[in-house]
Coordinates of C-alpha atoms in Angstrom, one line a residue:
M14 CA -21.0 9.5 -19.8
F15 CA -20.7 10.9 -16.3
G16 CA -23.1 11.4 -13.3
I17 CA -23.4 11.5 -9.6
K18 CA -22.6 8.1 -8.0
D19 CA -23.0 8.9 -4.3
V20 CA -23.5 11.7 -1.8
Y21 CA -23.0 11.6 1.9
P22 CA -21.8 13.7 4.9
L23 CA -18.2 13.2 6.1
K24 CA -19.5 12.8 9.7
A25 CA -22.3 10.8 11.2
Q26 CA -23.4 13.9 13.1
Y27 CA -22.3 17.5 13.3
R28 CA -22.1 19.6 16.4
K29 CA -23.5 23.1 16.6
G30 CA -21.2 25.6 14.9
E31 CA -19.1 22.8 13.2
P32 CA -18.4 23.2 9.5
V33 CA -20.5 20.7 7.5
R34 CA -18.7 18.8 4.7
I35 CA -20.5 16.8 2.0
A36 CA -18.7 14.2 -0.2
I37 CA -19.9 13.9 -3.8
E38 CA -18.7 10.9 -5.7
I39 CA -18.9 11.4 -9.5
D40 CA -18.7 8.7 -12.1
N41 CA -16.7 9.5 -15.2
R42 CA -16.9 6.7 -17.8
T43 CA -15.6 8.9 -20.7
G44 CA -11.9 8.1 -19.9
N45 CA -11.2 11.8 -20.4
E46 CA -11.0 14.9 -18.2
Q47 CA -14.3 16.7 -17.7
A48 CA -15.5 20.0 -16.4
L49 CA -19.0 20.2 -14.9
H50 CA -21.3 22.4 -12.9
M51 CA -23.2 21.3 -9.8
E52 CA -25.7 22.8 -7.5
V53 CA -25.9 21.9 -3.8
V54 CA -29.2 22.8 -2.1
V55 CA -29.8 22.4 1.7
R56 CA -33.4 22.2 2.9
E57 CA -34.9 22.4 6.4
L58 CA -38.2 20.6 5.9
N59 CA -39.5 22.1 2.7
R60 CA -37.6 25.4 2.8
I61 CA -34.3 26.1 1.1
V62 CA -31.9 27.5 3.8
Y63 CA -28.6 27.3 1.9
S64 CA -27.4 26.7 -1.7
M65 CA -24.1 26.9 -3.6
L66 CA -22.8 26.4 -7.1
L67 CA -19.7 24.3 -7.8
D68 CA -17.4 24.1 -10.7
V69 CA -15.8 20.7 -10.6
K70 CA -12.9 19.4 -12.8
L71 CA -12.9 15.6 -13.2
D72 CA -9.7 13.8 -14.1
S73 CA -9.7 10.7 -16.2
K74 CA -10.2 8.3 -13.3
P75 CA -13.5 6.4 -13.1
V76 CA -14.6 8.0 -9.9
T77 CA -13.7 11.4 -8.5
T78 CA -14.7 12.5 -5.0
H79 CA -15.4 16.2 -4.5
V80 CA -16.0 17.7 -1.0
A81 CA -18.5 20.5 -0.7
D82 CA -17.7 22.7 2.3
L83 CA -20.9 24.2 3.7
E84 CA -21.1 27.0 6.3
P85 CA -21.5 26.0 10.0
F86 CA -25.1 25.6 11.1
M87 CA -26.0 26.9 14.6
A88 CA -29.0 24.6 15.4
D89 CA -29.3 22.8 18.7
F90 CA -31.3 19.9 17.2
K91 CA -32.2 19.9 13.6
G92 CA -32.1 17.7 10.5
Y93 CA -31.4 19.0 6.9
G94 CA -31.8 17.5 3.5
V95 CA -29.0 17.9 0.9
D96 CA -29.9 17.7 -2.8
V97 CA -27.1 17.7 -5.3
A98 CA -27.7 18.2 -9.0
L99 CA -25.5 18.5 -12.1
V100 CA -26.0 19.8 -15.6
G101 CA -25.2 17.4 -18.4
G102 CA -24.2 13.7 -18.1
D103 CA -26.4 10.7 -17.8
P104 CA -30.0 11.8 -17.0
A105 CA -30.5 8.9 -14.6
L106 CA -27.5 10.1 -12.5
Q107 CA -28.1 13.9 -12.5
W108 CA -29.1 14.2 -8.9
L109 CA -28.8 12.4 -5.6
S110 CA -29.8 13.3 -2.0
T111 CA -28.5 12.8 1.5
S112 CA -29.0 14.5 4.8
F113 CA -27.2 15.6 8.0
D114 CA -28.1 16.7 11.5
V115 CA -26.7 19.4 13.7
V116 CA -27.0 19.1 17.5
S117 CA -25.7 20.8 20.6
D118 CA -25.4 17.4 22.3
W119 CA -25.2 13.9 20.7
R120 CA -27.7 12.6 23.3
R121 CA -30.4 14.4 21.4
S122 CA -30.2 11.8 18.7
T123 CA -28.7 8.3 19.5
R124 CA -28.5 6.3 16.3
Y125 CA -26.9 2.9 17.1
G126 CA -24.9 0.5 14.9
F127 CA -22.5 -2.3 15.6
L128 CA -19.0 -3.7 14.8
S129 CA -18.0 -7.3 15.7
D130 CA -15.1 -8.2 13.4
F131 CA -11.8 -7.5 15.0
H132 CA -9.4 -10.2 13.7
S133 CA -5.9 -9.2 12.6
K134 CA -6.7 -9.2 8.8
E135 CA -9.1 -6.2 9.5
E136 CA -6.0 -4.0 10.2
G137 CA -6.0 -1.0 7.9
D138 CA -9.5 -1.7 6.6
G139 CA -11.7 1.3 7.3
Q140 CA -14.6 0.5 4.9
D141 CA -16.7 -0.9 7.8
V142 CA -16.8 2.3 9.7
A143 CA -17.2 4.3 6.5
S144 CA -20.3 2.3 5.8
L145 CA -21.7 3.1 9.2
N146 CA -21.1 6.8 8.5
K147 CA -23.3 6.7 5.4
L148 CA -26.1 5.5 7.6
H149 CA -25.6 8.4 10.1
L150 CA -24.9 6.0 13.0
N151 CA -23.3 8.2 15.7
L152 CA -23.1 5.4 18.4
V153 CA -21.2 2.2 17.6
Q154 CA -21.4 -0.9 19.8
F155 CA -18.1 -2.9 19.7
Y156 CA -19.7 -6.3 20.2
D157 CA -17.6 -9.1 21.8
W158 CA -14.3 -7.1 21.5
M159 CA -13.0 -8.4 24.8
Y160 CA -10.9 -11.2 26.2
R161 CA -13.3 -12.5 28.8
H162 CA -16.6 -11.2 30.2
N163 CA -15.0 -10.9 33.7
D164 CA -11.6 -9.8 32.4
L165 CA -12.3 -7.4 29.5
V166 CA -8.9 -6.1 28.4
P167 CA -6.8 -8.8 26.7
P168 CA -3.3 -9.6 28.1
Q169 CA -1.7 -9.3 24.6
D170 CA -2.6 -8.0 21.1
V171 CA -3.7 -11.2 19.4
F172 CA -6.0 -13.3 21.6
T173 CA -8.8 -15.8 21.6
D174 CA -12.1 -14.9 23.2
L175 CA -14.4 -17.1 25.2
M176 CA -16.4 -18.1 22.1
G177 CA -13.2 -19.2 20.3
R178 CA -12.7 -16.2 18.0
E179 CA -9.2 -14.9 17.3
L180 CA -9.2 -11.2 17.7
S181 CA -6.7 -8.3 17.7
L182 CA -6.6 -5.5 20.3
K183 CA -4.7 -3.3 17.8
V184 CA -7.6 -3.6 15.4
V185 CA -10.1 -2.7 18.1
K186 CA -8.1 0.5 18.9
E187 CA -7.8 1.3 15.2
K188 CA -11.5 1.1 14.8
I189 CA -12.1 3.3 17.8
G190 CA -9.9 5.9 16.1
L191 CA -11.9 5.6 12.9
C192 CA -15.2 6.1 14.8
R193 CA -13.8 9.4 16.3
R194 CA -12.9 10.6 12.9
Y195 CA -16.5 10.2 11.8
G196 CA -17.9 11.9 14.9
M197 CA -19.1 8.6 16.4
K198 CA -19.0 7.3 20.0
A199 CA -17.2 3.9 20.4
I200 CA -19.1 1.9 22.9
A201 CA -17.6 -1.2 24.5
Y202 CA -19.9 -4.2 25.0
G203 CA -19.7 -5.5 28.6
A204 CA -22.3 -7.8 30.2
V205 CA -23.2 -6.8 33.7
Y206 CA -23.1 -10.2 35.4
A207 CA -21.5 -12.8 33.1
A208 CA -18.3 -14.6 34.2
S209 CA -16.4 -17.6 32.9
K210 CA -16.8 -20.9 34.8
A211 CA -13.2 -20.7 35.9
F212 CA -13.8 -17.3 37.5
Y213 CA -16.9 -18.6 39.2
E214 CA -15.0 -21.5 40.6
E215 CA -12.6 -19.0 42.2
H216 CA -15.4 -16.9 43.6
P217 CA -18.5 -19.1 44.2
D218 CA -19.8 -16.7 46.8
W219 CA -20.0 -13.9 44.2
A220 CA -22.5 -15.8 42.1
L221 CA -26.3 -16.1 42.0
Y222 CA -28.1 -19.4 42.4
Y223 CA -31.4 -21.0 41.5
S224 CA -33.8 -22.0 44.3
N225 CA -32.6 -25.6 43.9
G226 CA -29.0 -24.6 44.8
K227 CA -27.5 -24.7 41.2
V228 CA -25.5 -21.8 40.0
I229 CA -27.4 -19.7 37.4
D230 CA -25.7 -20.1 34.0
F231 CA -26.3 -18.8 30.5
I232 CA -25.9 -21.0 27.4
D233 CA -23.8 -23.4 29.5
I234 CA -20.8 -21.1 29.1
F235 CA -21.3 -18.2 31.5
C236 CA -22.1 -18.1 35.2
I237 CA -24.3 -15.3 36.5
M238 CA -22.8 -13.2 39.3
N239 CA -24.5 -11.2 42.0
I240 CA -24.6 -7.5 41.0
S241 CA -25.9 -6.1 44.4
E242 CA -23.8 -3.4 46.0
Q243 CA -22.9 -5.7 48.8
S244 CA -21.3 -8.2 46.4
P245 CA -17.6 -7.8 45.4
W246 CA -18.6 -8.4 41.8
H247 CA -20.4 -5.0 41.7
R248 CA -17.0 -3.2 42.1
H249 CA -15.2 -5.8 40.0
I250 CA -17.3 -5.3 36.9
I251 CA -17.3 -1.5 37.2
G252 CA -13.5 -1.7 37.5
E253 CA -13.4 -3.7 34.3
Y254 CA -15.5 -1.1 32.5
R255 CA -13.0 1.6 33.7
K256 CA -10.1 -0.4 32.3
A257 CA -11.9 -0.5 28.9
V258 CA -12.2 3.2 28.9
E259 CA -8.7 4.0 30.2
R260 CA -6.6 1.3 28.5
V261 CA -8.4 0.8 25.3
G262 CA -9.9 4.2 24.7
F263 CA -13.7 3.5 24.6
D264 CA -16.2 6.4 25.0
G265 CA -18.6 4.3 27.0
I266 CA -20.1 1.0 27.9
H267 CA -23.0 -1.1 26.6
M268 CA -24.2 -2.7 29.8
D269 CA -25.7 -6.0 28.5
T270 CA -28.2 -8.2 30.3
Y271 CA -29.8 -11.5 29.2
G272 CA -33.4 -11.0 30.4
Y273 CA -32.9 -13.6 33.1
P274 CA -32.5 -14.1 35.9
K275 CA -35.0 -11.6 37.3
T276 CA -34.3 -13.0 40.8
G277 CA -31.7 -15.3 42.3
F278 CA -30.2 -16.3 45.6
S279 CA -26.9 -15.0 46.9
R280 CA -24.5 -16.7 49.3
L281 CA -22.4 -13.9 50.6
G282 CA -20.8 -14.8 53.9
G283 CA -22.7 -18.1 53.8
E284 CA -26.0 -16.3 54.1
L285 CA -28.8 -17.3 51.7
K286 CA -30.6 -14.2 50.4
L287 CA -33.2 -13.5 47.7
E288 CA -31.9 -10.9 45.3
R289 CA -34.3 -8.9 43.0
L290 CA -32.3 -7.5 40.1
D291 CA -34.8 -4.9 38.9
G292 CA -34.1 -3.0 42.1
Q293 CA -30.3 -3.4 41.8
F294 CA -29.7 -2.4 38.2
P295 CA -30.2 1.4 38.8
A296 CA -27.4 1.5 41.5
L297 CA -25.1 -0.4 39.1
I298 CA -25.8 2.1 36.3
D299 CA -25.4 5.1 38.5
N300 CA -22.2 3.8 40.2
T301 CA -20.7 3.0 36.8
R302 CA -21.3 6.5 35.5
R303 CA -19.7 8.0 38.7
E304 CA -16.7 5.8 38.2
L305 CA -16.2 6.3 34.5
E306 CA -16.6 10.1 34.7
Q307 CA -13.5 10.1 36.8
S308 CA -11.6 8.8 33.7
K309 CA -13.3 10.6 30.8
D310 CA -15.7 13.4 30.1
D311 CA -18.9 12.9 28.1
I312 CA -19.2 9.2 28.9
C313 CA -21.9 7.2 27.1
L314 CA -23.9 4.5 29.0
I315 CA -26.4 2.2 27.4
F316 CA -28.3 -0.5 29.4
N317 CA -30.1 -3.4 27.8
N318 CA -33.7 -3.8 28.9
V319 CA -34.2 -7.3 27.5
G320 CA -37.9 -8.0 26.6
N321 CA -38.8 -4.5 27.8
W322 CA -37.7 -5.4 31.4
P323 CA -37.2 -3.5 33.7
V324 CA -37.7 -0.2 32.0
D325 CA -39.9 1.2 34.8
T326 CA -37.2 0.8 37.5
V327 CA -34.1 1.8 35.4
G328 CA -35.6 4.6 33.3
A329 CA -34.5 7.3 35.7
A330 CA -31.0 5.9 36.1
A331 CA -27.9 7.7 34.7
Q332 CA -28.0 6.2 31.2
D333 CA -28.1 8.1 28.0
A334 CA -31.0 6.3 26.2
I335 CA -33.7 3.8 27.0
Y336 CA -32.6 0.7 25.1
V337 CA -34.9 -2.2 24.7
E338 CA -34.1 -5.6 23.1
V339 CA -37.4 -6.8 21.6
W340 CA -38.4 -10.5 22.0
K341 CA -41.7 -12.4 22.2
P342 CA -44.4 -11.9 23.3
Y343 CA -43.8 -8.5 21.7
E344 CA -44.3 -9.9 18.2
R345 CA -46.8 -7.6 16.4
Y346 CA -46.4 -4.1 15.0
H347 CA -48.6 -2.5 17.6
H348 CA -46.4 -4.0 20.3
I349 CA -43.5 -1.9 18.9
R350 CA -45.7 1.2 19.6
E351 CA -46.4 -0.1 23.1
I352 CA -42.7 -0.6 23.9
I353 CA -41.8 2.9 22.6
A354 CA -44.6 4.6 24.6
W355 CA -43.6 2.7 27.8
A356 CA -40.0 3.7 27.4
Q357 CA -40.9 7.3 26.7
R358 CA -43.1 7.4 29.8
H359 CA -40.4 6.2 32.1
G360 CA -37.3 7.6 30.4
G361 CA -37.6 11.2 31.4
G362 CA -37.0 12.5 27.9
K363 CA -34.2 10.2 27.0
P364 CA -34.1 8.9 23.4
V365 CA -35.4 5.4 22.8
I366 CA -33.5 2.7 20.9
L367 CA -35.0 -0.7 20.0
A368 CA -32.9 -3.7 19.2
A369 CA -35.3 -5.6 17.0
Y370 CA -33.5 -8.3 15.0
L371 CA -34.9 -9.6 11.8
A372 CA -34.8 -13.3 11.3
P373 CA -36.0 -13.1 7.6
F374 CA -32.4 -12.0 6.6
R375 CA -31.0 -15.2 8.1
L376 CA -33.6 -17.3 6.4
E377 CA -33.7 -15.5 3.0
T378 CA -33.5 -17.3 -0.3
E379 CA -33.8 -16.1 -3.9
E380 CA -37.5 -16.5 -3.6
N381 CA -38.1 -14.5 -0.4
I382 CA -35.2 -12.0 -0.4
D383 CA -37.4 -9.1 -1.2
K384 CA -39.7 -10.1 1.6
A385 CA -36.8 -9.7 4.0
H386 CA -36.0 -6.3 2.6
V387 CA -39.6 -5.1 3.0
S388 CA -39.8 -6.4 6.6
A389 CA -36.8 -4.1 7.4
L390 CA -38.3 -1.1 5.6
L391 CA -41.7 -1.5 7.4
L392 CA -40.1 -2.0 10.8
S393 CA -37.9 1.0 10.3
A394 CA -41.0 3.0 9.3
V395 CA -42.9 1.9 12.4
I396 CA -40.0 2.7 14.8
F397 CA -39.0 6.0 13.2
S398 CA -42.6 7.3 12.9
H399 CA -43.1 6.8 16.6
G400 CA -39.9 8.8 17.5
A401 CA -37.5 5.9 18.3
Y402 CA -34.3 4.5 16.8
H403 CA -33.4 1.0 15.6
L404 CA -30.3 -1.0 16.2
L405 CA -30.3 -3.4 13.2
L406 CA -27.4 -2.4 10.9
G407 CA -23.6 -2.7 11.2
E408 CA -20.4 -3.1 9.3
N409 CA -20.4 -3.5 5.5
G410 CA -24.1 -4.2 5.0
G411 CA -24.4 -6.3 8.2
V412 CA -27.9 -7.0 9.4
L413 CA -28.7 -8.4 12.8
T414 CA -30.9 -11.5 12.8
Q415 CA -30.4 -12.7 16.4
G416 CA -28.7 -11.8 19.7
Y417 CA -25.2 -13.0 18.8
Y418 CA -24.0 -10.1 16.6
A419 CA -20.9 -11.9 15.3
D420 CA -23.2 -14.1 13.2
Y421 CA -24.8 -11.2 11.4
S422 CA -26.1 -11.6 7.8
V423 CA -24.8 -9.4 4.9
A424 CA -27.3 -7.6 2.7
G425 CA -26.8 -6.7 -0.9
D426 CA -26.3 -3.3 -2.5
A427 CA -30.0 -3.0 -3.6
F428 CA -31.2 -3.3 0.0
M429 CA -28.5 -1.0 1.4
R430 CA -29.5 1.7 -1.0
E431 CA -33.2 1.4 0.1
I432 CA -32.4 1.3 3.8
R433 CA -30.0 4.2 3.4
N434 CA -32.9 6.2 1.9
Y435 CA -34.8 5.5 5.1
Y436 CA -32.0 6.6 7.4
D437 CA -31.4 9.7 5.3
F438 CA -35.1 10.4 5.6
M439 CA -35.1 9.9 9.4
V440 CA -32.2 12.4 9.7
R441 CA -33.6 14.9 7.1
Y442 CA -36.8 15.2 9.2
L443 CA -35.2 14.5 12.5
H444 CA -36.5 17.5 14.5
V445 CA -40.1 16.9 13.6
L446 CA -40.1 13.1 13.8
Y447 CA -38.3 13.2 17.2
D448 CA -39.8 16.3 18.7
P449 CA -40.4 15.3 22.3
T450 CA -43.5 17.5 22.6
L451 CA -45.4 15.5 20.0
R452 CA -48.4 13.5 21.3
D453 CA -49.6 10.3 19.6
V454 CA -53.3 10.8 19.1
S455 CA -53.9 8.0 16.7
M456 CA -56.3 6.2 19.0
T457 CA -58.2 9.3 20.3
H458 CA -58.6 11.6 17.3
V459 CA -59.4 9.1 14.5
E460 CA -62.6 7.0 13.8
G461 CA -65.8 6.7 15.8
D462 CA -67.0 10.0 16.9
N463 CA -63.5 11.5 16.4
L464 CA -63.5 13.7 13.4
E465 CA -60.2 15.5 14.1
Y466 CA -58.6 13.3 11.4
V467 CA -60.6 11.6 8.7
F468 CA -59.2 9.3 6.0
E469 CA -61.2 8.5 2.9
D470 CA -60.8 6.1 -0.1
V471 CA -58.3 3.9 1.7
P472 CA -58.4 0.9 4.0
F473 CA -56.8 2.2 7.1
S474 CA -56.1 1.3 10.8
A475 CA -55.2 3.3 13.8
Y476 CA -53.2 0.4 15.3
G477 CA -51.4 -1.4 12.5
E478 CA -53.9 -4.1 11.3
P479 CA -52.7 -6.3 8.4
G480 CA -54.0 -5.5 5.0
K481 CA -54.5 -1.8 5.8
V482 CA -52.6 1.5 5.9
W483 CA -51.5 2.3 9.4
T484 CA -52.2 5.9 10.2
V485 CA -49.8 7.2 12.9
V486 CA -51.0 10.6 14.0
R487 CA -48.9 12.8 16.2
E488 CA -49.3 16.5 16.9
N489 CA -48.2 19.5 19.0
E490 CA -48.7 23.2 18.9
R491 CA -46.6 23.6 15.8
Y492 CA -47.0 20.5 13.7
K493 CA -49.5 17.8 12.7
L494 CA -47.7 14.7 11.4
I495 CA -49.4 11.7 9.8
S496 CA -47.4 8.7 8.8
F497 CA -49.0 6.3 6.4
I498 CA -47.4 2.9 6.8
N499 CA -48.7 0.6 4.1
L500 CA -49.5 -2.9 5.3
T501 CA -51.7 -3.8 2.4
G502 CA -50.9 -7.0 0.5
N503 CA -50.0 -8.7 3.8
A504 CA -52.3 -11.0 5.8
E505 CA -50.5 -10.8 9.1
D506 CA -48.8 -8.2 11.2
Y507 CA -45.9 -10.0 12.8
W508 CA -42.9 -7.7 12.5
N509 CA -40.3 -10.5 12.4
R510 CA -41.7 -12.2 9.3
G511 CA -41.0 -11.4 5.6
K512 CA -43.5 -9.0 4.0
N513 CA -44.9 -8.5 0.6
R514 CA -44.4 -5.2 -1.1
P515 CA -47.7 -3.3 -0.4
D516 CA -50.2 -2.2 -2.9
A517 CA -50.1 1.4 -3.8
Q518 CA -53.2 3.4 -2.7
E519 CA -54.2 6.2 -4.9
Q520 CA -56.0 9.5 -4.3
V521 CA -56.3 9.1 -0.6
K522 CA -58.3 12.0 0.9
V523 CA -57.3 13.4 4.3
R524 CA -59.5 15.8 6.3
I525 CA -58.0 17.6 9.3
L526 CA -60.0 19.7 11.7
M527 CA -57.9 22.9 12.2
E528 CA -57.7 25.4 15.0
R529 CA -55.8 27.8 12.8
E530 CA -54.5 27.8 9.2
A531 CA -51.5 25.9 8.0
K532 CA -48.2 27.7 7.2
S533 CA -47.3 24.8 4.8
V534 CA -48.4 21.4 3.8
F535 CA -46.1 18.9 2.2
L536 CA -45.7 15.1 1.6
A537 CA -42.4 13.1 1.7
S538 CA -41.4 9.5 1.5
P539 CA -38.1 7.6 1.7
D540 CA -39.5 5.5 -1.2
A541 CA -39.9 8.4 -3.6
A542 CA -37.4 11.1 -4.8
M543 CA -35.0 10.1 -2.0
G544 CA -37.2 11.8 0.6
R545 CA -37.4 15.2 -1.0
P546 CA -40.6 17.2 0.1
R547 CA -43.5 17.6 -2.3
E548 CA -45.8 20.6 -1.7
L549 CA -49.5 19.6 -1.6
E550 CA -52.5 21.8 -2.5
A551 CA -54.5 22.5 0.7
V552 CA -58.2 23.3 0.4
Y553 CA -60.2 24.6 3.4
E554 CA -63.9 23.6 3.9
D555 CA -66.4 24.7 6.4
G556 CA -67.2 21.4 8.1
S557 CA -69.8 20.5 10.7
R558 CA -67.2 21.0 13.5
G559 CA -65.4 23.9 12.0
K560 CA -62.6 24.7 9.5
T561 CA -61.3 21.6 7.9
L562 CA -58.1 21.2 5.9
V563 CA -58.5 18.8 2.9
V564 CA -55.5 17.4 1.1
T565 CA -55.2 14.5 -1.3
I566 CA -52.3 12.0 -1.3
P567 CA -51.7 11.1 -4.9
V568 CA -50.2 7.7 -4.2
T569 CA -48.9 5.8 -1.2
H570 CA -45.6 3.9 -0.9
I571 CA -44.3 1.8 2.0
W572 CA -44.0 4.9 4.2
D573 CA -45.4 8.4 3.5
L574 CA -45.2 11.4 5.9
L575 CA -47.7 14.2 5.7
V576 CA -46.4 17.3 7.5
V577 CA -48.8 20.2 8.3
E578 CA -46.9 23.1 9.8
L579 CA -49.1 25.6 11.7

């Protein structure tokens, strides 16, 4: 018996004009050499744009990897689906799908993952970065890779960090090289204002203080320093970022914050002064970019807006994405939509990344493990369907459950296959899901006197109520997109709790008021056929307010996407 075991691109992201290469892993359980025929089909939405036939010879090894070399694609920003099929073999393994994207600039799509294991025994192990590649993660945060928060580059190869972990600089550099091989940016973690207590004691006038005169600290380990341009710390930390780029080889910096303090008192020159950090972060970001661009072209900067603060003041700063770490009181699904909309409003077109960590994976047991999995699928659907990205996944099945990444949980193969389908889906339909001209009209074009979009034979909600199907409606001059996110079977809408698998909804009728006829209508789901598009029959009716397109969704899954191309 033989069949397709896995399919994935050899890079997390391809640049415009770069040859695309797809790896095809083939199981051969016969113990003999085999010859087989395969077809590789590339689709842009529901249209075939490229296909090729392959004659492959398998040796007697259990697994053979064949690489399909596709032609270069000349898109500036587009996702493609890849469907690979073979003739003969195990019927259950005769086809698999993946996806890839082609961009003129990586900033068009910023898919963020993490690495946090850099001990010496990791040397020579590239499986962690390879696993990130299969998720199409093109930005990788190297979390807590450094010696000290105020002294980033370690003095020798093997060292112990401030949290007591033994790490290897050689391994850090090796993983940076692996990221480059896969077309990923390696981003160094670097908190903007954290210093060791020893450093603070040497520079007490560089610190920030509470109104009661005590130095501001974080988890009783770090002291918070004054980031204002007048403070020597401002230049010091930027200098440390530059060392990380020049001496270690990083491609950019993840400028971390902790959400507090929002204000503090400085003591420069013995003068007590109130400092407001939301007004100081933009200068720190801009000055960091100016400094680092002297060392390396194409620098990446990510700044952490903890708890959605202060997006409105830093949105225009010289960072490459609007990154928000989500905490209470943003605890319900509709809060995720609010955060994304706020970031898009102030970001000036920058992509949006949410770091929303899932505690159910830390608390999972045999009884509730599937609820953890479903919580991740639903949250991914909510974030992706609103045009944002999610920092959740990392090395070798790592899932973030809280803010200290080194304590990540490890998910099993079943979940990783499911979540890979979601990331494949997000990349396959990238240029429609992340089209910046789309407007969210869910609350203005549905229900009440709004007949632009009508949903029948389904309990639905325009704002993610529990027990219903959330209809996320976005449109522009070219597309009408409707995401059906199935929250049935669940009595609450807290995104950071385990969820039941929803109940399938059958024969859902959709009526769409049309200004002109559709060019194509199709349905796709990461939960069905690995995201491949399914053409739907479109019927036109003469409604009370004009021509109406009527389609029927045969059955809903966790996330279904209806695409109407005008």
